[in-house]
Coordinates of C-alpha atoms and ligand atoms in Angstrom, one line a residue:
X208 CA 20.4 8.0 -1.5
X209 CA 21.4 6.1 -4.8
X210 CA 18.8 3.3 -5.8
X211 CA 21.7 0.9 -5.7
X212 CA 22.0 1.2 -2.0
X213 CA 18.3 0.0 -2.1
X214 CA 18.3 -4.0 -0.7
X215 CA 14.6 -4.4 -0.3
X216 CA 11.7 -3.0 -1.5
X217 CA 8.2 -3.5 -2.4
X218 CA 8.3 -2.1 -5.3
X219 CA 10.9 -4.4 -6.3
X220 CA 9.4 -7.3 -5.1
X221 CA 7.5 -8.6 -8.1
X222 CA 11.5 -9.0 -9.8
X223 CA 13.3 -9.8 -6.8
X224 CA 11.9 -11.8 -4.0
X225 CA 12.6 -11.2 -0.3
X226 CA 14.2 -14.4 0.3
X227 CA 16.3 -13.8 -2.3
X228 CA 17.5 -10.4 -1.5
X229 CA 18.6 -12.0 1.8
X230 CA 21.3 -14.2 0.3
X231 CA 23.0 -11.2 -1.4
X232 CA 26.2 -10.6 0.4
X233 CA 25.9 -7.6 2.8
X234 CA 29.7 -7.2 3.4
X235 CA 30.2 -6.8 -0.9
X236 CA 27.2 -3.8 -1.0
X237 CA 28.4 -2.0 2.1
X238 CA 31.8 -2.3 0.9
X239 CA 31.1 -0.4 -2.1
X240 CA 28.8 1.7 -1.1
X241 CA 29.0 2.7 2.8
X242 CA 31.1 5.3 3.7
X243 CA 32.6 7.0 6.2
X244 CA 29.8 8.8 8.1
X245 CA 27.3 6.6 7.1
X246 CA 25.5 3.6 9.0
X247 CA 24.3 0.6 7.8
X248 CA 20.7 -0.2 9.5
X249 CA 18.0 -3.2 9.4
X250 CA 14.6 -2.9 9.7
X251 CA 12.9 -4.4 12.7
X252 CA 9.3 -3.4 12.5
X253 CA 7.5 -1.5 9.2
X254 CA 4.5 0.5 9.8
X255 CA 1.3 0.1 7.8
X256 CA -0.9 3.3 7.6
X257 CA -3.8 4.8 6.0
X258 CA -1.8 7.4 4.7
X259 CA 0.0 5.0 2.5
X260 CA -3.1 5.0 0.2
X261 CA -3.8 8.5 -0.7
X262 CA -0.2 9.4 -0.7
X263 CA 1.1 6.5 -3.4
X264 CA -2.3 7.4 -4.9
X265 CA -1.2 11.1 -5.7
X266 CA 2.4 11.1 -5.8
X267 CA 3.8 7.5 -7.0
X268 CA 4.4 5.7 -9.9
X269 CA 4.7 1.7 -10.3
X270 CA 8.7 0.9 -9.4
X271 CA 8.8 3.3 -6.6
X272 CA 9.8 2.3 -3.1
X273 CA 6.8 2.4 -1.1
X274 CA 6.4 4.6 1.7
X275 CA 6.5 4.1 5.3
X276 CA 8.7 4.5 8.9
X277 CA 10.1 1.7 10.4
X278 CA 11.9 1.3 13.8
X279 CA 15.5 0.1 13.0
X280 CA 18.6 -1.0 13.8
X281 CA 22.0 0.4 13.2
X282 CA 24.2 -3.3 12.5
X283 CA 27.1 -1.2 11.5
X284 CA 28.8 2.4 11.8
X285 CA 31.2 5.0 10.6
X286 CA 29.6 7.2 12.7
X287 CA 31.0 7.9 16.3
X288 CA 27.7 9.8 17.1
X289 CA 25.7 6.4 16.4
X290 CA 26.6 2.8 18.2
X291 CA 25.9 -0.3 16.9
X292 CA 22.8 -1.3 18.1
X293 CA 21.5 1.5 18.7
X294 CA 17.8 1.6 17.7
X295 CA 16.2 4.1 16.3
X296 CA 12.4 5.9 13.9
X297 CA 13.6 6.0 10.3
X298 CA 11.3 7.4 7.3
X299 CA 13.0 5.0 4.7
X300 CA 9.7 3.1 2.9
X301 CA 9.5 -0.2 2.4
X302 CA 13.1 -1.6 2.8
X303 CA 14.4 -4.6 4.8
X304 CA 18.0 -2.8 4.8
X305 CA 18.9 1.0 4.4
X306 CA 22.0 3.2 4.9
X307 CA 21.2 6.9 6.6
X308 CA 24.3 9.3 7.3
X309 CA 22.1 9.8 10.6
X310 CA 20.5 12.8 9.8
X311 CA 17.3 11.6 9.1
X312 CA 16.9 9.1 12.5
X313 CA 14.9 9.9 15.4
X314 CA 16.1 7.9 18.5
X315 CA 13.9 6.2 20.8
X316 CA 13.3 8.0 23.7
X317 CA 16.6 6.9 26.3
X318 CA 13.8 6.5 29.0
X319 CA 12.5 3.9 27.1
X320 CA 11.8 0.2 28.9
X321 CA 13.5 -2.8 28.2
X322 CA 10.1 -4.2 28.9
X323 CA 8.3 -2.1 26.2
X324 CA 7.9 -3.2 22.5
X325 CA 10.2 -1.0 20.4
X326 CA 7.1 -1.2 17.9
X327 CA 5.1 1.2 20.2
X328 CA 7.0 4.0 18.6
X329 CA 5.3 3.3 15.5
X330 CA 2.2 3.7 17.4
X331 CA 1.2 4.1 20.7
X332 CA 3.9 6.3 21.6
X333 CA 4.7 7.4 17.9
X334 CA 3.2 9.1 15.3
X335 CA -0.6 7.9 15.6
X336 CA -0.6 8.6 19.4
X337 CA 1.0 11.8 18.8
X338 CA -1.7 12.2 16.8
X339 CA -4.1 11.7 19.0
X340 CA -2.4 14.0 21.6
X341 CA -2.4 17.3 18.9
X342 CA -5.8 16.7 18.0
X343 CA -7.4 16.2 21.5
X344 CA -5.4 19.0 23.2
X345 CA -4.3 21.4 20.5
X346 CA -7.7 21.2 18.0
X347 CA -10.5 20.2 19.9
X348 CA -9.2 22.0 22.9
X349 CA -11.6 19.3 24.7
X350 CA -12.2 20.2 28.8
X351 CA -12.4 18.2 31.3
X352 CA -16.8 17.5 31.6
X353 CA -17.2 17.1 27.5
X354 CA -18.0 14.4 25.7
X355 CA -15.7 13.0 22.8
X356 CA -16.9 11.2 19.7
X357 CA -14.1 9.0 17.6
X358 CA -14.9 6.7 14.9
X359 CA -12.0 4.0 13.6
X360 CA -11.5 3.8 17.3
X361 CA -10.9 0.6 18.1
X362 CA -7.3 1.3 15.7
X363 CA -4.1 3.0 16.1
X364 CA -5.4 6.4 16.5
X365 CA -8.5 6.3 17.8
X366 CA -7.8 3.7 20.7
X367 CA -5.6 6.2 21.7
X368 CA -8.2 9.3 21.4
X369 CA -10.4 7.7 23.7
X370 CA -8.4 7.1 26.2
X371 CA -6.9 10.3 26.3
X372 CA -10.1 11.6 26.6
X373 CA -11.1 9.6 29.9
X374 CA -7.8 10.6 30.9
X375 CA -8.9 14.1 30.5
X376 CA -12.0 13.6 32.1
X377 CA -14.3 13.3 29.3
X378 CA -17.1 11.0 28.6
X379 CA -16.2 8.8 25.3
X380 CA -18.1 7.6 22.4
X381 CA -16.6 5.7 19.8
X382 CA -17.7 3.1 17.1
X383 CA -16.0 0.5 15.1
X384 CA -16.6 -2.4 12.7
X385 CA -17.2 -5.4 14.7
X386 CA -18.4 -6.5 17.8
X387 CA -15.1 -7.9 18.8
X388 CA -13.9 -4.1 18.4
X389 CA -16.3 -2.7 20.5
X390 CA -15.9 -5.2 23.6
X391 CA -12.2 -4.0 23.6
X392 CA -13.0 -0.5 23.5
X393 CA -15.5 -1.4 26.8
X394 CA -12.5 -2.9 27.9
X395 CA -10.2 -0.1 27.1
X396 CA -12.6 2.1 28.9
X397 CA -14.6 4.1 26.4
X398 CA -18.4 4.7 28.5
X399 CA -20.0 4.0 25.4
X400 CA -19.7 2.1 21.8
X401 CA -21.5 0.6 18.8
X402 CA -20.4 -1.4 15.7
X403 CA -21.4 1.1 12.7
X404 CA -21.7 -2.0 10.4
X405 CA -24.6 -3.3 11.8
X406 CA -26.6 -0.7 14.0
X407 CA -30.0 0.0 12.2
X408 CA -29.3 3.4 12.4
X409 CA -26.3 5.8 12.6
X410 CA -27.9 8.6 13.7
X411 CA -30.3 6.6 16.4
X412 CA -26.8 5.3 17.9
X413 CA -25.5 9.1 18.0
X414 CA -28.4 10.2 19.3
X415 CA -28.9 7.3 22.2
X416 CA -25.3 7.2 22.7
X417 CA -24.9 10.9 24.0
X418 CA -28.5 12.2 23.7
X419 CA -26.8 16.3 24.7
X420 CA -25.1 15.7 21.7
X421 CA -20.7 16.1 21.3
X422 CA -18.7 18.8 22.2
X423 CA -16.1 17.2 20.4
X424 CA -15.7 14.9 17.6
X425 CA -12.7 13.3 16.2
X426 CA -13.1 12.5 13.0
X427 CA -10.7 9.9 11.3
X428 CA -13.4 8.4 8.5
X429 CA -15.0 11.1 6.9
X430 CA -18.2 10.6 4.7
X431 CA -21.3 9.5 5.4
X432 CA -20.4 8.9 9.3
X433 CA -19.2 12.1 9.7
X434 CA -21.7 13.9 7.8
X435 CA -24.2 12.3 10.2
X436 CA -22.2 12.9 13.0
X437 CA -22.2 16.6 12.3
X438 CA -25.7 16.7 13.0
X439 CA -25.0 15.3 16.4
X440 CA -22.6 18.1 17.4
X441 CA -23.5 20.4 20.8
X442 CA -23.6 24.5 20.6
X443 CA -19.7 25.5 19.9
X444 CA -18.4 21.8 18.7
X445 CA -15.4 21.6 17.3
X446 CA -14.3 18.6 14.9
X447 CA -11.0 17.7 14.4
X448 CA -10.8 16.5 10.9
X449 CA -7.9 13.6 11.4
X450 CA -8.7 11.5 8.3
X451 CA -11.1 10.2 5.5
X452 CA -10.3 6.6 5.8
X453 CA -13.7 6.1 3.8
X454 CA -12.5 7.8 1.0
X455 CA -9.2 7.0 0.3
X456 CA -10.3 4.2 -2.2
X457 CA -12.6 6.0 -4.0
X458 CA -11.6 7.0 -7.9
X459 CA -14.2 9.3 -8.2
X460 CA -15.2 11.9 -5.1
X461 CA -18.4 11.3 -3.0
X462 CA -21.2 13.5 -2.8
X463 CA -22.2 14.2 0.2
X464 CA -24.7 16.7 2.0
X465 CA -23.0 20.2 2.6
X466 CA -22.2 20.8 5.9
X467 CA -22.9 24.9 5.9
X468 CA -26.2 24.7 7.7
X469 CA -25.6 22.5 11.2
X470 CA -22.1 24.7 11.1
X471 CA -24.2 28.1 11.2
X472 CA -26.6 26.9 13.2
X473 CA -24.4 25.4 16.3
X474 CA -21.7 28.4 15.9
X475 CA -19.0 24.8 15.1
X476 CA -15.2 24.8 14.9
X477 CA -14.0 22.4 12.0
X478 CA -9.8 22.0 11.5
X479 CA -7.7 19.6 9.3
X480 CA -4.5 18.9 10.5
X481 CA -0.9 16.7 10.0
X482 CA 0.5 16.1 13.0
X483 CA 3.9 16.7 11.5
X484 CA 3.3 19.9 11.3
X485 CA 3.2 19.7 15.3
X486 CA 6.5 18.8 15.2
X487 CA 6.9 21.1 18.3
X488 CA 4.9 19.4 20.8
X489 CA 6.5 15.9 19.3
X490 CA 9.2 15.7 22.5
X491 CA 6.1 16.8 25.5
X492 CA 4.0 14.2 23.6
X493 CA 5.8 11.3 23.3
X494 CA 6.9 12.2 27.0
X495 CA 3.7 12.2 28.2
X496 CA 2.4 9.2 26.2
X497 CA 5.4 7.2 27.2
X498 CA 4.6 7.7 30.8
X499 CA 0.8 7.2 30.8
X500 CA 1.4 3.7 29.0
X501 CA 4.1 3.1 31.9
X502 CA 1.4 3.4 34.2
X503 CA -1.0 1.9 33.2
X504 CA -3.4 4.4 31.7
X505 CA -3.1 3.9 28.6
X506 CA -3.3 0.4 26.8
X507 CA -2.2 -0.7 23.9
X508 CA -2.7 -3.7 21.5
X509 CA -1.0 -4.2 18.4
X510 CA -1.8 -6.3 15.1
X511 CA 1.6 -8.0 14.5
X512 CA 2.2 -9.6 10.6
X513 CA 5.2 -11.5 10.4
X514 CA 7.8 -11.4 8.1
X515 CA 8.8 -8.5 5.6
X516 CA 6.6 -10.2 2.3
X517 CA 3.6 -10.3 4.2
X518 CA 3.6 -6.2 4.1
X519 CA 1.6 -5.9 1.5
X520 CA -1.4 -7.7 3.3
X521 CA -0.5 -6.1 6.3
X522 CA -1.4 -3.0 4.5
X523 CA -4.5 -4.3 2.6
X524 CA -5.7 -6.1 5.6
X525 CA -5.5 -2.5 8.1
X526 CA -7.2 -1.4 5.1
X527 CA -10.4 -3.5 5.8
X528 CA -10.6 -3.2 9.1
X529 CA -8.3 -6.2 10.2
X530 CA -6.2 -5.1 12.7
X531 CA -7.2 -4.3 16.6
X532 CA -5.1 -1.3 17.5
X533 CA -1.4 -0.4 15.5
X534 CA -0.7 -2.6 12.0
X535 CA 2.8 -3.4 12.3
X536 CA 5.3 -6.2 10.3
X537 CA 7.9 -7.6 12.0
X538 CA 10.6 -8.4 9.7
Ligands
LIG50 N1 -3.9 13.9 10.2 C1 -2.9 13.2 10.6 O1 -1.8 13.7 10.8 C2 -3.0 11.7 10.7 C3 -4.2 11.1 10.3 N2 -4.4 9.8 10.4 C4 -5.7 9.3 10.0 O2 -6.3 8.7 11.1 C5 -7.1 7.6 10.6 C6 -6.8 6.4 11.5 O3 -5.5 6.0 11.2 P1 -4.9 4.8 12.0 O4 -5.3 4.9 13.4 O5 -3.4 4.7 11.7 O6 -5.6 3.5 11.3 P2 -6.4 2.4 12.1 O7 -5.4 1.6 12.9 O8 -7.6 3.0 12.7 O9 -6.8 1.4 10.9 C7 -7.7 1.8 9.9 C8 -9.1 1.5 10.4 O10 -10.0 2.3 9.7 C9 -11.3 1.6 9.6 N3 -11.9 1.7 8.3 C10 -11.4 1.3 7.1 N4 -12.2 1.6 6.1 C11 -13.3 2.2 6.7 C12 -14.5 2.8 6.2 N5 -14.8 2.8 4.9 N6 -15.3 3.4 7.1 C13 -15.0 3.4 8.4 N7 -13.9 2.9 8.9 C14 -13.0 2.3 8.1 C15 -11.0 0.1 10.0 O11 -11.6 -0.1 11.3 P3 -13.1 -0.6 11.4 O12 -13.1 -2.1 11.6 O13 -13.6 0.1 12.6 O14 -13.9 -0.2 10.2 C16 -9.5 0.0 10.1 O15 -9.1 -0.9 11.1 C17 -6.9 7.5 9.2 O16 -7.9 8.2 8.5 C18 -5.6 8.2 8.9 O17 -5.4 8.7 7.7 C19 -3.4 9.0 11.0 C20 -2.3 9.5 11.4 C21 -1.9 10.9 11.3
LIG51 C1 -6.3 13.0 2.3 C2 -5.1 12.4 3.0 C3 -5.2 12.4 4.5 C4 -4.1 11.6 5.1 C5 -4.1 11.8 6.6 C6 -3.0 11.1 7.2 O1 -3.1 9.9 7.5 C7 -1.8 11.8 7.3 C8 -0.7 11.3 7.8 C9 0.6 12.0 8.0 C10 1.0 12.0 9.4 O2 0.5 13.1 10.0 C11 2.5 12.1 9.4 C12 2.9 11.6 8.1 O3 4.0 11.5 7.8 C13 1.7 11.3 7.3 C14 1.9 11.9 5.9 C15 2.9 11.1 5.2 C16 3.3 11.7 3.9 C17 4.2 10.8 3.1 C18 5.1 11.6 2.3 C19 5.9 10.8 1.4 C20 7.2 10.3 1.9 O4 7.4 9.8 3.1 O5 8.2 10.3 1.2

């Protein structure tokens, strides 16, 4: 897509401010530039995620359109396959406005509620709970019996791990960064959970937590957690290596203790892994997601910024450890 069909986005925002991009006249740029085929969409709710850090990081220069998914919807088409209306998971960055020729949409589910926010399929039933799914069921493999270890898990993903994993019949230990956190995961029913900010110890809390130890361990931090965490792990653990959150900001790389020895020694399983790359069990996923939060069994929360110029805070704030479950802008 041209850069003139850009309306919105943040790295544009310093020159030309939100409000401002509203007044100009949709019916002059779609003119000129829509064409048959094409849809013209609006953003509804923009996702703010981790990834967003390590990606621009790497692969981004000042002036680019940030990126991100929103959910959207299609306010006009030349497209009989797409209705006005229609709403729908686009990968388009940081835009209030975008045009698509429809390839690149993924439609909500058609079983999905009126009553449900359209913003779970940024979350709970989107990416970060598919997330969850692949990595309980496809790379810890975790049984009914074990006991699960998640850290960040009072946020998008983890909220999700844990409760998966009760679903699945496991005991649950996570740890997050306030107390406030770790009453909702009580709530949310995870059997047991500490604030990692201000326990004396890390590896007292692992230890009096589950004193067997973790058959698995979902690790969305990195760092020193999981490094302790390691330590913790039971006779043929397996750690599903989901994120680094703790390192994303760094400019120079951590040091930590090598991990060879507690690997050896408890015979371990350790596997990185994009969900995207799962792209197969997306549909049975969100399916099964979908249907556990329409019964109940799974709970969400979401941390809703209003108003498209408020994304960069959104971000910043998620970043810091702001938001209880999914980081979401409503535009
Ligand atoms: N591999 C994959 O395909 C995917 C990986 N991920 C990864 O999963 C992880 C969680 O993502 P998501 O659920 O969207 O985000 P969250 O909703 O969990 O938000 C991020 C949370 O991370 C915690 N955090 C921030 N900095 C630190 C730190 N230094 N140490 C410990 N915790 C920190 C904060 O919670 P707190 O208050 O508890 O500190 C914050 O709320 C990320 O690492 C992300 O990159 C996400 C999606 C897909
Ligand atoms: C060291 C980096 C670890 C990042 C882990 C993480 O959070 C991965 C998230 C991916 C998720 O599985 C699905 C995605 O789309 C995330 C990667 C996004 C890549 C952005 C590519 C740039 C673009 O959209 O143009």
């Amino acid at each position: 897509m041209n850069e003139p069909r850009v309306l919105a986005s943040h790295g544009h925002l310093h020159h030309l401010h939100h409000a401002v991009l509203n007044l100009i006249p949709l019916f002059i740029l779609h003119k000129i530039y829509f064409s048959l085929g094409e849809l013209l969409l609006e953003s509804v709710f923009l996702s703010v995620d981790p990834y967003m850090r390590p990606y621009s990081k790497r692969d981004m220069k000042e002036g680019d359109v940030m990126i991100g998914t929103q959910v959207a919807r299609i306010v006009e088409s030349k497209n009989p396959a797409f209705a006005v209306g229609t709403f729908v998971v686009a990968n388009r960055g940081w835009r209030t406005h975008f045009i698509s020729d429809g390839k690149d949409l993924n439609l909500l589910p058609a079983s999905w509620p009126e009553s449900l926010p359209k913003s779970l399929a940024l979350g709970t039933v989107g990416m970060p709970g598919l997330t969850a799914y692949v990595g309980l069921f496809e790379i810890c493999k975790m049984k009914p019996g074990e006991t699960v270890l998640v850290n960040a898990a009072a946020g998008a993903v983890g909220s999700v791990v844990g409760q998966l994993a009760k679903i699945g019949g496991c005991k649950v230990v996570g740890c997050a960064g306030s107390d406030s956190k770790v009453a909702y995961l009580k709530n949310i029913g995870f059997d047991e959970a500490f604030n990692y900010k201000t326990v004396a110890s890390l590896d007292e809390a692992l230890r009096k937590a589950s004193p067997d130890g973790y058959d698995c361990f979902f690790d969305n931090v990195g760092g020193e957690f999981a490094s302790i965490a390691i330590n913790h792990m039971k006779k043929f653990g397996r750690i599903a290596v989901c994120g680094a959150i703790s390192q994303y900001n760094d400019s120079v790389p951590q040091k930590g203790p090598y991990i060879q020895i507690p690997m050896i020694f408890n015979e371990l399983s350790m596997k990185g892994f994009i969900v995207s790359s799962w792209h197969n069990h997306r549909e049975e996923g969100v399916k099964a997601l979908l249907k556990w939060v329409l019964e109940g069994k799974l709970k969400y929360h979401e941390q809703v910024t209003e108003r498209f110029e408020n994304m960069p805070a959104a971000f910043i704030g998620m970043l810091k450890g702001e938001n209880l479950g999914k980081a979401v802008v409503k535009v």
